[in-house]
Amino acid sequence: MLKMFKIKPTERLVAVVAFVVIATLNALVVAQYFPQLSALGVNYHDMARDTFHMSGFDAWSYSVVSEWSGWQYNIIRHPLLAIFMYVPYLINQALIWLTGVNCAVIVVAVVEVFFGFYGTVFFFRIMREIVGLTRSDAWLLMAFFYSMAYIMLTVMVPDHFNLTLCMMMVVLYVAGRQLQTGAAMKIWQTVVMFFLMAGVSLNNGVKVFLSALFVNGRRLFRWRYMLLAIALPSALIWGVAKLEHHTWAEPLEIAAKAKLKAQDKAFRDSLYRAYADTATTHDPRLIQQGVNKILRRLAQEKYRRNHANPKIGDPMSKKGFMAWTDRSTDRWASIVENLFGESIQLHRNVLLQDILKDNRPMIVPYDHWGYYCVEALVALLFAAGIWASRRSRFFWMAFSWFAFDMFVHIVLGFGINEVYIMTAQWAFIIPLAMAYLLRSAHGRMGVAVRAVTIMFALWLWIYNGSLIVGYLT
């Protein structure tokens, strides 16, 4: 399996270009944030949170590489991510010992370059070896895919999405080769890919099982495979996540709740004393009634502020995973402005603003109709590509991943308030569909499709690239 990571002679130019472009993008991030995040002897987690600012992406990888533990990540959603970052943490500790400077920003950038590099290589392999595109068409779709705003950002920010994108490309490639040869996905392959995918982001483990379903067919439902490849790994990773949560997160949550309770009590006591000093009565019962009226007014004002620019809609339930859902956000507006909008073309008037830090509205319209024309044409090419790939089992396997993400994000509303930061988990389906369109388009139609794709790629690289570079410099 490790032989896959050897660069083939026909991929050397792709590898060089990918390395140069991704390393350059990461160098911009290092130049911007290393001077501020290279300090020692500080509360690094809070400093990273307050300093790093690129849309809704988190800088928790900087924190983990500086002060290793799992609580910085959401453990239930990313059960093994902290463990995967332990080697980078050790490397950073060695660099701190040698230089006296926290090199977390540089170490994480190297990690991002590595995974971005291999993600690009495997994307190119899928286009060439699985879909069967010509070299020029594979180059074209690679350029188009990485010109998308939040794919370009994914390979340079210190979040988990770059690792996710790379691992997804590897799984797609492995499953695609097995579909071509008729080989079954073995138990050990399923388990390894599941732990890598689900360990970084739990929901993506489902995509490994979907791939196994398409590759193995009915063989998936044999009791031995169901037990050893699906049930046991799922139970194990859930158990590990609960153990990590109990060890790392619960003590901090208990301490945080106690601190908030103490702060609330101190505020109420100070409010009571201030009200008692100015009240015309000395009756404790009447004073408390007056204080309660003030507290209710403050609570109403806070509610109005929060709902004047809501950061998230109303959940379908307040229990368990359903607490992360959203039933009230306008789906169509979110699809147009965020899912197929911001994900592909940045909004200039709220450039890389964060919903939490900047009070960025959830729905932001573009300031010119031309952006919607680009979005509509991309959607049209995507739809045409789906039709062109309708007989491809590999495409429908990849589309099942996309459908799962749309169910999670659009139907359930998980992360719908900033769905664009999840672009790396689903947007590959657009160039993949277009790949089948290019493969089947001949004559004038083929020339037209290629010309439009070239224009899109050039426009997005210039537009998104200039805005991101300008933001960082």
Short mmCIF file of C-alpha atoms in Angstrom, two decimals:
data_model
loop_
_atom_site.label_atom_id
_atom_site.label_comp_id
_atom_site.label_asym_id
_atom_site.label_seq_id
_atom_site.Cartn_x
_atom_site.Cartn_y
_atom_site.Cartn_z
CA MET A 1 0.00 0.00 0.00
CA LEU A 2 2.90 2.37 0.73
CA LYS A 3 4.10 1.93 -2.86
CA MET A 4 1.25 4.23 -3.89
CA PHE A 5 3.10 7.19 -2.44
CA LYS A 6 6.02 6.83 -4.84
CA ILE A 7 5.93 9.57 -7.47
CA LYS A 8 5.75 8.09 -10.95
CA PRO A 9 7.90 9.50 -13.78
CA THR A 10 4.78 10.81 -15.54
CA GLU A 11 3.77 12.69 -12.35
CA ARG A 12 7.03 14.50 -11.69
CA LEU A 13 6.01 17.77 -13.31
CA VAL A 14 2.67 17.70 -11.49
CA ALA A 15 4.51 17.02 -8.24
CA VAL A 16 6.91 19.93 -8.77
CA VAL A 17 4.15 22.39 -9.64
CA ALA A 18 1.99 21.22 -6.73
CA PHE A 19 4.87 21.52 -4.28
CA VAL A 20 5.86 25.02 -5.46
CA VAL A 21 2.31 26.40 -5.41
CA ILE A 22 1.31 24.87 -2.06
CA ALA A 23 4.63 25.74 -0.42
CA THR A 24 4.25 29.34 -1.61
CA LEU A 25 0.73 29.61 -0.18
CA ASN A 26 1.93 28.22 3.16
CA ALA A 27 4.91 30.56 3.14
CA LEU A 28 2.45 33.46 3.06
CA VAL A 29 0.72 32.12 6.18
CA VAL A 30 4.06 31.59 7.94
CA ALA A 31 5.21 35.12 7.08
CA GLN A 32 1.97 36.55 8.44
CA TYR A 33 1.59 34.58 11.66
CA PHE A 34 5.00 33.25 12.71
CA PRO A 35 6.21 36.59 14.19
CA GLN A 36 3.10 36.72 16.37
CA LEU A 37 2.84 33.02 17.26
CA SER A 38 6.47 32.16 17.98
CA ALA A 39 6.39 33.19 21.64
CA LEU A 40 7.05 30.89 24.59
CA GLY A 41 5.74 31.02 28.14
CA VAL A 42 2.26 32.28 27.22
CA ASN A 43 -1.28 30.89 27.12
CA TYR A 44 -0.68 29.65 23.60
CA HIS A 45 -4.16 28.27 22.96
CA ASP A 46 -5.84 31.62 23.63
CA MET A 47 -3.12 33.50 21.73
CA ALA A 48 -3.55 31.27 18.67
CA ARG A 49 -7.32 31.61 18.86
CA ASP A 50 -7.19 35.40 19.09
CA THR A 51 -4.38 35.91 16.54
CA PHE A 52 -5.13 33.54 13.65
CA HIS A 53 -7.90 34.95 11.51
CA MET A 54 -8.87 33.40 8.17
CA SER A 55 -12.61 32.91 7.78
CA GLY A 56 -13.99 30.24 10.13
CA PHE A 57 -10.90 28.05 10.14
CA ASP A 58 -9.42 27.15 13.52
CA ALA A 59 -5.79 27.33 14.60
CA TRP A 60 -6.00 24.49 17.11
CA SER A 61 -3.22 22.59 15.32
CA TYR A 62 -0.84 25.36 16.40
CA SER A 63 -1.98 24.80 19.99
CA VAL A 64 -1.62 21.02 19.85
CA VAL A 65 1.84 21.20 18.30
CA SER A 66 2.86 23.68 21.02
CA GLU A 67 1.24 22.07 24.08
CA TRP A 68 0.12 18.56 23.16
CA SER A 69 -3.21 17.29 24.44
CA GLY A 70 -6.49 16.43 22.82
CA TRP A 71 -8.82 18.96 24.40
CA GLN A 72 -8.06 21.68 21.83
CA TYR A 73 -9.90 19.73 19.15
CA ASN A 74 -13.52 18.67 19.47
CA ILE A 75 -12.70 15.11 20.54
CA ILE A 76 -16.01 13.50 19.54
CA ARG A 77 -15.78 14.91 16.02
CA HIS A 78 -11.99 14.42 15.65
CA PRO A 79 -11.20 11.42 17.88
CA LEU A 80 -7.64 10.62 16.72
CA LEU A 81 -6.50 13.96 15.31
CA ALA A 82 -4.48 14.91 18.40
CA ILE A 83 -2.76 11.51 18.32
CA PHE A 84 -1.89 11.99 14.64
CA MET A 85 -0.31 15.35 15.57
CA TYR A 86 1.93 13.89 18.26
CA VAL A 87 4.95 13.46 15.95
CA PRO A 88 4.74 17.11 14.75
CA TYR A 89 4.52 18.08 18.44
CA LEU A 90 7.76 16.18 19.19
CA ILE A 91 9.46 17.84 16.20
CA ASN A 92 8.37 21.25 17.44
CA GLN A 93 9.67 20.49 20.94
CA ALA A 94 13.06 19.60 19.44
CA LEU A 95 13.07 22.86 17.47
CA ILE A 96 12.16 24.83 20.60
CA TRP A 97 15.08 23.20 22.43
CA LEU A 98 17.44 24.05 19.56
CA THR A 99 16.24 27.59 18.76
CA GLY A 100 14.44 28.89 21.85
CA VAL A 101 11.52 29.83 19.58
CA ASN A 102 8.11 28.20 19.18
CA CYS A 103 8.14 26.87 15.61
CA ALA A 104 4.54 25.56 15.62
CA VAL A 105 3.53 27.73 12.64
CA ILE A 106 6.42 26.38 10.55
CA VAL A 107 5.91 22.74 11.62
CA VAL A 108 2.20 22.86 10.82
CA ALA A 109 2.98 24.51 7.47
CA VAL A 110 5.26 21.58 6.60
CA VAL A 111 2.44 19.18 7.51
CA GLU A 112 0.06 21.17 5.29
CA VAL A 113 2.50 21.10 2.37
CA PHE A 114 2.96 17.34 2.71
CA PHE A 115 -0.74 16.52 2.69
CA GLY A 116 -1.57 19.17 0.11
CA PHE A 117 1.16 17.76 -2.15
CA TYR A 118 -0.09 14.18 -1.98
CA GLY A 119 -3.72 15.25 -2.21
CA THR A 120 -2.90 16.92 -5.53
CA VAL A 121 -0.93 13.91 -6.80
CA PHE A 122 -3.75 11.50 -6.04
CA PHE A 123 -6.33 13.85 -7.55
CA PHE A 124 -4.29 13.86 -10.75
CA ARG A 125 -4.01 10.05 -10.65
CA ILE A 126 -7.77 9.70 -10.30
CA MET A 127 -8.27 11.89 -13.35
CA ARG A 128 -5.72 9.95 -15.41
CA GLU A 129 -5.96 6.34 -14.23
CA ILE A 130 -9.54 6.00 -12.99
CA VAL A 131 -11.50 8.37 -15.24
CA GLY A 132 -9.10 8.00 -18.17
CA LEU A 133 -8.58 11.66 -19.10
CA THR A 134 -5.83 12.91 -21.33
CA ARG A 135 -2.90 14.57 -19.62
CA SER A 136 -3.99 18.06 -20.71
CA ASP A 137 -7.55 17.59 -19.45
CA ALA A 138 -6.28 16.24 -16.12
CA TRP A 139 -4.05 19.32 -15.76
CA LEU A 140 -6.99 21.56 -16.62
CA LEU A 141 -9.31 20.07 -14.01
CA MET A 142 -6.55 20.06 -11.41
CA ALA A 143 -6.03 23.78 -12.04
CA PHE A 144 -9.78 24.38 -11.84
CA PHE A 145 -10.23 22.41 -8.61
CA TYR A 146 -7.43 24.18 -6.75
CA SER A 147 -8.60 27.57 -7.98
CA MET A 148 -11.77 27.22 -5.87
CA ALA A 149 -11.57 29.66 -2.98
CA TYR A 150 -11.88 27.21 -0.10
CA ILE A 151 -9.75 24.53 -1.74
CA MET A 152 -6.97 27.10 -2.13
CA LEU A 153 -7.45 28.04 1.52
CA THR A 154 -7.67 24.43 2.67
CA VAL A 155 -4.08 23.63 1.64
CA MET A 156 -2.69 26.57 3.64
CA VAL A 157 -4.68 26.94 6.87
CA PRO A 158 -3.86 25.00 10.11
CA ASP A 159 -7.14 23.10 10.21
CA HIS A 160 -7.91 19.42 9.62
CA PHE A 161 -9.48 19.77 6.16
CA ASN A 162 -6.23 19.41 4.22
CA LEU A 163 -5.54 16.06 5.92
CA THR A 164 -9.13 15.07 5.18
CA LEU A 165 -8.85 16.01 1.50
CA CYS A 166 -5.64 14.03 1.04
CA MET A 167 -7.02 10.93 2.75
CA MET A 168 -10.23 11.14 0.73
CA MET A 169 -8.23 11.23 -2.50
CA VAL A 170 -6.25 8.17 -1.37
CA VAL A 171 -9.42 6.24 -0.50
CA LEU A 172 -11.06 7.23 -3.80
CA TYR A 173 -7.99 6.11 -5.72
CA VAL A 174 -7.74 2.76 -3.89
CA ALA A 175 -11.45 2.07 -4.29
CA GLY A 176 -11.34 3.15 -7.94
CA ARG A 177 -8.49 0.76 -8.73
CA GLN A 178 -10.36 -2.06 -7.02
CA LEU A 179 -13.46 -1.33 -9.06
CA GLN A 180 -11.35 -1.48 -12.21
CA THR A 181 -9.73 -4.80 -11.33
CA GLY A 182 -12.71 -6.39 -9.62
CA ALA A 183 -10.69 -6.93 -6.43
CA ALA A 184 -12.50 -6.85 -3.11
CA MET A 185 -11.73 -4.32 -0.41
CA LYS A 186 -10.09 -6.42 2.26
CA ILE A 187 -10.90 -6.18 5.94
CA TRP A 188 -7.50 -4.75 6.87
CA GLN A 189 -7.74 -2.11 4.12
CA THR A 190 -11.18 -1.05 5.30
CA VAL A 191 -10.03 -0.85 8.93
CA VAL A 192 -6.88 1.16 8.13
CA MET A 193 -8.72 3.63 5.88
CA PHE A 194 -11.58 3.93 8.39
CA PHE A 195 -9.26 4.80 11.27
CA LEU A 196 -7.43 7.37 9.14
CA MET A 197 -10.59 8.99 7.81
CA ALA A 198 -12.78 8.77 10.91
CA GLY A 199 -9.84 9.58 13.18
CA VAL A 200 -9.46 12.97 11.55
CA SER A 201 -13.19 13.64 11.15
CA LEU A 202 -15.65 11.08 12.49
CA ASN A 203 -18.39 11.56 9.88
CA ASN A 204 -15.95 10.79 7.05
CA GLY A 205 -15.61 7.23 8.30
CA VAL A 206 -19.01 6.63 6.70
CA LYS A 207 -17.41 7.32 3.30
CA VAL A 208 -15.05 4.38 3.74
CA PHE A 209 -18.03 2.10 4.37
CA LEU A 210 -19.84 3.54 1.33
CA SER A 211 -16.75 2.79 -0.78
CA ALA A 212 -16.66 -0.76 0.57
CA LEU A 213 -20.33 -1.16 -0.37
CA PHE A 214 -19.66 -0.16 -4.00
CA VAL A 215 -16.48 -2.24 -4.26
CA ASN A 216 -17.59 -5.38 -2.42
CA GLY A 217 -21.29 -5.34 -3.17
CA ARG A 218 -23.09 -8.17 -1.36
CA ARG A 219 -19.81 -9.36 0.13
CA LEU A 220 -20.01 -6.35 2.47
CA PHE A 221 -22.88 -8.03 4.35
CA ARG A 222 -21.03 -11.21 5.22
CA TRP A 223 -20.99 -11.55 9.00
CA ARG A 224 -17.19 -11.68 9.24
CA TYR A 225 -16.75 -8.48 7.23
CA MET A 226 -19.58 -6.69 9.06
CA LEU A 227 -18.10 -7.65 12.42
CA LEU A 228 -14.37 -7.10 11.83
CA ALA A 229 -14.40 -4.29 9.25
CA ILE A 230 -17.40 -2.24 10.36
CA ALA A 231 -18.86 -3.00 13.79
CA LEU A 232 -15.63 -3.55 15.73
CA PRO A 233 -13.69 -0.51 14.34
CA SER A 234 -16.74 1.72 14.84
CA ALA A 235 -17.13 0.62 18.45
CA LEU A 236 -13.40 0.94 19.06
CA ILE A 237 -13.06 4.48 17.72
CA TRP A 238 -16.17 5.55 19.63
CA GLY A 239 -14.73 4.05 22.79
CA VAL A 240 -11.42 5.83 22.23
CA ALA A 241 -13.27 9.12 21.67
CA LYS A 242 -15.26 8.71 24.90
CA LEU A 243 -12.10 7.81 26.84
CA GLU A 244 -10.26 10.85 25.46
CA HIS A 245 -13.25 13.06 26.27
CA HIS A 246 -13.38 11.74 29.82
CA THR A 247 -9.61 12.18 30.27
CA TRP A 248 -9.05 15.53 28.54
CA ALA A 249 -12.29 17.44 28.07
CA GLU A 250 -14.52 16.67 31.05
CA PRO A 251 -12.18 18.11 33.73
CA LEU A 252 -11.91 21.33 31.73
CA GLU A 253 -15.67 21.48 31.15
CA ILE A 254 -16.33 21.02 34.88
CA ALA A 255 -13.81 23.75 35.72
CA ALA A 256 -15.27 26.08 33.09
CA LYS A 257 -18.83 25.57 34.37
CA ALA A 258 -17.68 26.21 37.95
CA LYS A 259 -15.92 29.40 36.83
CA LEU A 260 -19.02 30.64 34.97
CA LYS A 261 -21.21 29.83 37.96
CA ALA A 262 -18.87 31.76 40.26
CA GLN A 263 -18.79 34.73 37.85
CA ASP A 264 -22.59 34.71 37.58
CA LYS A 265 -22.95 34.65 41.37
CA ALA A 266 -20.45 37.49 41.76
CA PHE A 267 -22.34 39.55 39.15
CA ARG A 268 -25.70 38.93 40.84
CA ASP A 269 -24.27 39.81 44.25
CA SER A 270 -22.73 43.05 42.96
CA LEU A 271 -25.99 43.94 41.18
CA TYR A 272 -27.94 43.27 44.39
CA ARG A 273 -25.62 45.51 46.41
CA ALA A 274 -25.75 48.31 43.83
CA TYR A 275 -29.56 48.14 43.67
CA ALA A 276 -29.89 48.04 47.46
CA ASP A 277 -27.71 51.18 47.79
CA THR A 278 -30.02 53.21 45.55
CA ALA A 279 -33.39 51.64 46.39
CA THR A 280 -35.97 53.51 48.48
CA THR A 281 -36.86 50.35 50.38
CA HIS A 282 -34.88 48.11 52.67
CA ASP A 283 -37.17 45.10 52.28
CA PRO A 284 -34.94 42.23 50.94
CA ARG A 285 -37.91 40.71 49.10
CA LEU A 286 -38.68 43.92 47.19
CA ILE A 287 -35.00 44.49 46.45
CA GLN A 288 -34.72 40.97 45.00
CA GLN A 289 -37.79 41.58 42.84
CA GLY A 290 -36.16 44.72 41.45
CA VAL A 291 -32.91 42.85 40.76
CA ASN A 292 -34.85 40.09 39.00
CA LYS A 293 -36.49 42.65 36.71
CA ILE A 294 -33.05 43.99 35.73
CA LEU A 295 -31.76 40.46 35.07
CA ARG A 296 -34.77 39.68 32.85
CA ARG A 297 -34.22 42.91 30.91
CA LEU A 298 -30.53 42.10 30.41
CA ALA A 299 -31.44 38.58 29.24
CA GLN A 300 -33.97 39.99 26.73
CA GLU A 301 -31.42 42.48 25.40
CA LYS A 302 -28.86 39.70 24.97
CA TYR A 303 -31.45 37.58 23.14
CA ARG A 304 -32.27 40.46 20.77
CA ARG A 305 -28.56 41.08 20.07
CA ASN A 306 -27.93 37.43 19.32
CA HIS A 307 -30.95 37.14 17.03
CA ALA A 308 -30.32 40.42 15.24
CA ASN A 309 -27.35 38.68 13.59
CA PRO A 310 -27.73 34.98 14.50
CA LYS A 311 -24.56 32.90 14.37
CA ILE A 312 -26.50 29.65 14.07
CA GLY A 313 -30.12 28.67 13.56
CA ASP A 314 -32.41 26.78 15.88
CA PRO A 315 -31.30 23.14 16.41
CA MET A 316 -33.68 20.24 15.69
CA SER A 317 -32.95 19.00 19.19
CA LYS A 318 -30.76 20.10 22.09
CA LYS A 319 -29.57 16.57 22.86
CA GLY A 320 -26.40 14.85 21.60
CA PHE A 321 -25.33 15.29 18.00
CA MET A 322 -28.66 16.90 17.11
CA ALA A 323 -27.65 19.96 19.11
CA TRP A 324 -25.30 20.78 16.19
CA THR A 325 -28.15 20.75 13.63
CA ASP A 326 -30.01 23.76 12.22
CA ARG A 327 -33.62 23.80 11.08
CA SER A 328 -34.21 27.53 10.57
CA THR A 329 -31.48 28.79 8.22
CA ASP A 330 -32.71 29.44 4.66
CA ARG A 331 -31.44 26.46 2.65
CA TRP A 332 -31.71 28.00 -0.82
CA ALA A 333 -29.90 31.19 0.20
CA SER A 334 -27.19 29.14 1.89
CA ILE A 335 -26.73 26.97 -1.22
CA VAL A 336 -26.49 29.99 -3.53
CA GLU A 337 -24.34 32.29 -1.39
CA ASN A 338 -22.29 29.80 0.62
CA LEU A 339 -22.26 26.22 -0.69
CA PHE A 340 -21.82 27.05 -4.39
CA GLY A 341 -20.94 30.69 -3.76
CA GLU A 342 -18.31 31.48 -1.13
CA SER A 343 -16.85 27.98 -1.51
CA ILE A 344 -15.85 28.79 -5.09
CA GLN A 345 -15.71 32.61 -5.24
CA LEU A 346 -14.89 34.76 -2.22
CA HIS A 347 -17.19 37.60 -1.20
CA ARG A 348 -15.06 40.74 -1.35
CA ASN A 349 -17.16 42.84 1.03
CA VAL A 350 -16.71 40.36 3.92
CA LEU A 351 -13.35 38.99 2.84
CA LEU A 352 -12.41 35.99 5.03
CA GLN A 353 -14.44 37.32 7.94
CA ASP A 354 -15.47 34.95 10.71
CA ILE A 355 -19.04 34.59 11.95
CA LEU A 356 -17.87 34.51 15.57
CA LYS A 357 -14.99 37.01 15.55
CA ASP A 358 -16.38 39.55 13.09
CA ASN A 359 -20.14 38.99 13.35
CA ARG A 360 -20.16 38.11 9.65
CA PRO A 361 -23.77 37.49 8.57
CA MET A 362 -24.55 33.89 7.67
CA ILE A 363 -25.94 34.94 4.29
CA VAL A 364 -23.97 37.53 2.30
CA PRO A 365 -24.99 38.42 -1.29
CA TYR A 366 -22.46 39.20 -4.02
CA ASP A 367 -22.21 42.82 -5.12
CA HIS A 368 -22.46 42.07 -8.87
CA TRP A 369 -24.61 39.77 -10.99
CA GLY A 370 -21.53 38.44 -12.80
CA TYR A 371 -20.63 36.26 -9.82
CA TYR A 372 -23.98 34.52 -10.06
CA CYS A 373 -23.38 33.90 -13.77
CA VAL A 374 -20.12 32.09 -12.95
CA GLU A 375 -21.86 30.10 -10.23
CA ALA A 376 -24.74 29.16 -12.56
CA LEU A 377 -22.36 28.01 -15.31
CA VAL A 378 -20.37 25.88 -12.85
CA ALA A 379 -23.63 24.32 -11.63
CA LEU A 380 -24.64 23.70 -15.27
CA LEU A 381 -21.33 21.99 -16.06
CA PHE A 382 -21.72 19.93 -12.87
CA ALA A 383 -25.21 18.82 -13.89
CA ALA A 384 -24.04 17.98 -17.42
CA GLY A 385 -21.15 16.03 -15.92
CA ILE A 386 -23.52 13.99 -13.75
CA TRP A 387 -25.45 13.01 -16.87
CA ALA A 388 -22.23 12.16 -18.73
CA SER A 389 -21.05 9.94 -15.86
CA ARG A 390 -24.37 8.19 -15.26
CA ARG A 391 -22.97 4.78 -16.23
CA SER A 392 -19.85 5.00 -14.08
CA ARG A 393 -19.95 2.95 -10.87
CA PHE A 394 -16.90 4.86 -9.62
CA PHE A 395 -18.65 8.20 -10.07
CA TRP A 396 -21.74 7.06 -8.18
CA MET A 397 -19.52 5.83 -5.37
CA ALA A 398 -17.97 9.32 -5.13
CA PHE A 399 -21.42 10.89 -5.52
CA SER A 400 -22.65 8.88 -2.52
CA TRP A 401 -20.01 10.74 -0.49
CA PHE A 402 -21.33 14.04 -1.80
CA ALA A 403 -24.93 13.01 -1.07
CA PHE A 404 -23.97 12.07 2.49
CA ASP A 405 -22.34 15.49 3.03
CA MET A 406 -25.38 17.28 1.60
CA PHE A 407 -27.62 15.33 3.95
CA VAL A 408 -25.43 16.32 6.91
CA HIS A 409 -24.93 19.97 5.97
CA ILE A 410 -28.07 20.96 4.04
CA VAL A 411 -30.79 18.62 5.32
CA LEU A 412 -29.67 18.41 8.97
CA GLY A 413 -27.98 21.80 8.86
CA PHE A 414 -24.76 20.71 10.57
CA GLY A 415 -22.28 23.56 10.06
CA ILE A 416 -24.62 25.27 7.59
CA ASN A 417 -23.81 28.67 9.12
CA GLU A 418 -20.31 28.42 7.59
CA VAL A 419 -20.69 25.45 5.26
CA TYR A 420 -18.01 26.84 2.94
CA ILE A 421 -15.18 25.84 5.29
CA MET A 422 -16.19 22.20 4.66
CA THR A 423 -15.62 22.62 0.89
CA ALA A 424 -12.69 20.17 0.80
CA GLN A 425 -15.00 17.35 1.93
CA TRP A 426 -17.34 17.52 -1.06
CA ALA A 427 -16.22 19.90 -3.84
CA PHE A 428 -14.08 17.26 -5.60
CA ILE A 429 -17.35 15.94 -7.07
CA ILE A 430 -17.60 18.99 -9.37
CA PRO A 431 -14.33 18.45 -11.31
CA LEU A 432 -14.93 14.70 -11.18
CA ALA A 433 -18.29 15.11 -12.94
CA MET A 434 -16.70 17.55 -15.39
CA ALA A 435 -13.99 14.96 -16.08
CA TYR A 436 -16.59 12.57 -17.48
CA LEU A 437 -18.09 15.44 -19.47
CA LEU A 438 -14.68 16.26 -20.99
CA ARG A 439 -14.05 12.59 -21.74
CA SER A 440 -17.32 12.28 -23.66
CA ALA A 441 -17.38 15.73 -25.31
CA HIS A 442 -16.02 15.82 -28.87
CA GLY A 443 -15.80 18.33 -31.68
CA ARG A 444 -17.19 21.79 -31.04
CA MET A 445 -18.81 20.73 -27.79
CA GLY A 446 -15.47 19.54 -26.42
CA VAL A 447 -13.77 22.77 -27.47
CA ALA A 448 -16.52 24.84 -25.83
CA VAL A 449 -16.42 22.90 -22.53
CA ARG A 450 -12.63 23.12 -22.35
CA ALA A 451 -12.64 26.84 -23.21
CA VAL A 452 -15.18 27.60 -20.47
CA THR A 453 -13.24 25.52 -17.93
CA ILE A 454 -10.00 27.32 -18.83
CA MET A 455 -11.71 30.69 -18.35
CA PHE A 456 -13.12 29.60 -14.99
CA ALA A 457 -9.73 28.37 -13.78
CA LEU A 458 -7.96 31.57 -14.89
CA TRP A 459 -10.64 33.79 -13.39
CA LEU A 460 -10.70 31.98 -10.05
CA TRP A 461 -6.92 31.83 -9.71
CA ILE A 462 -6.64 35.56 -10.41
CA TYR A 463 -9.68 36.61 -8.38
CA ASN A 464 -9.36 34.34 -5.34
CA GLY A 465 -5.57 34.33 -5.41
CA SER A 466 -5.25 38.12 -5.48
CA LEU A 467 -7.75 38.52 -2.62
CA ILE A 468 -6.04 35.89 -0.43
CA VAL A 469 -2.53 37.22 -1.13
CA GLY A 470 -3.72 40.77 -0.48
CA TYR A 471 -5.35 39.69 2.78
CA LEU A 472 -2.16 38.04 4.02
CA THR A 473 0.23 40.77 2.89
#
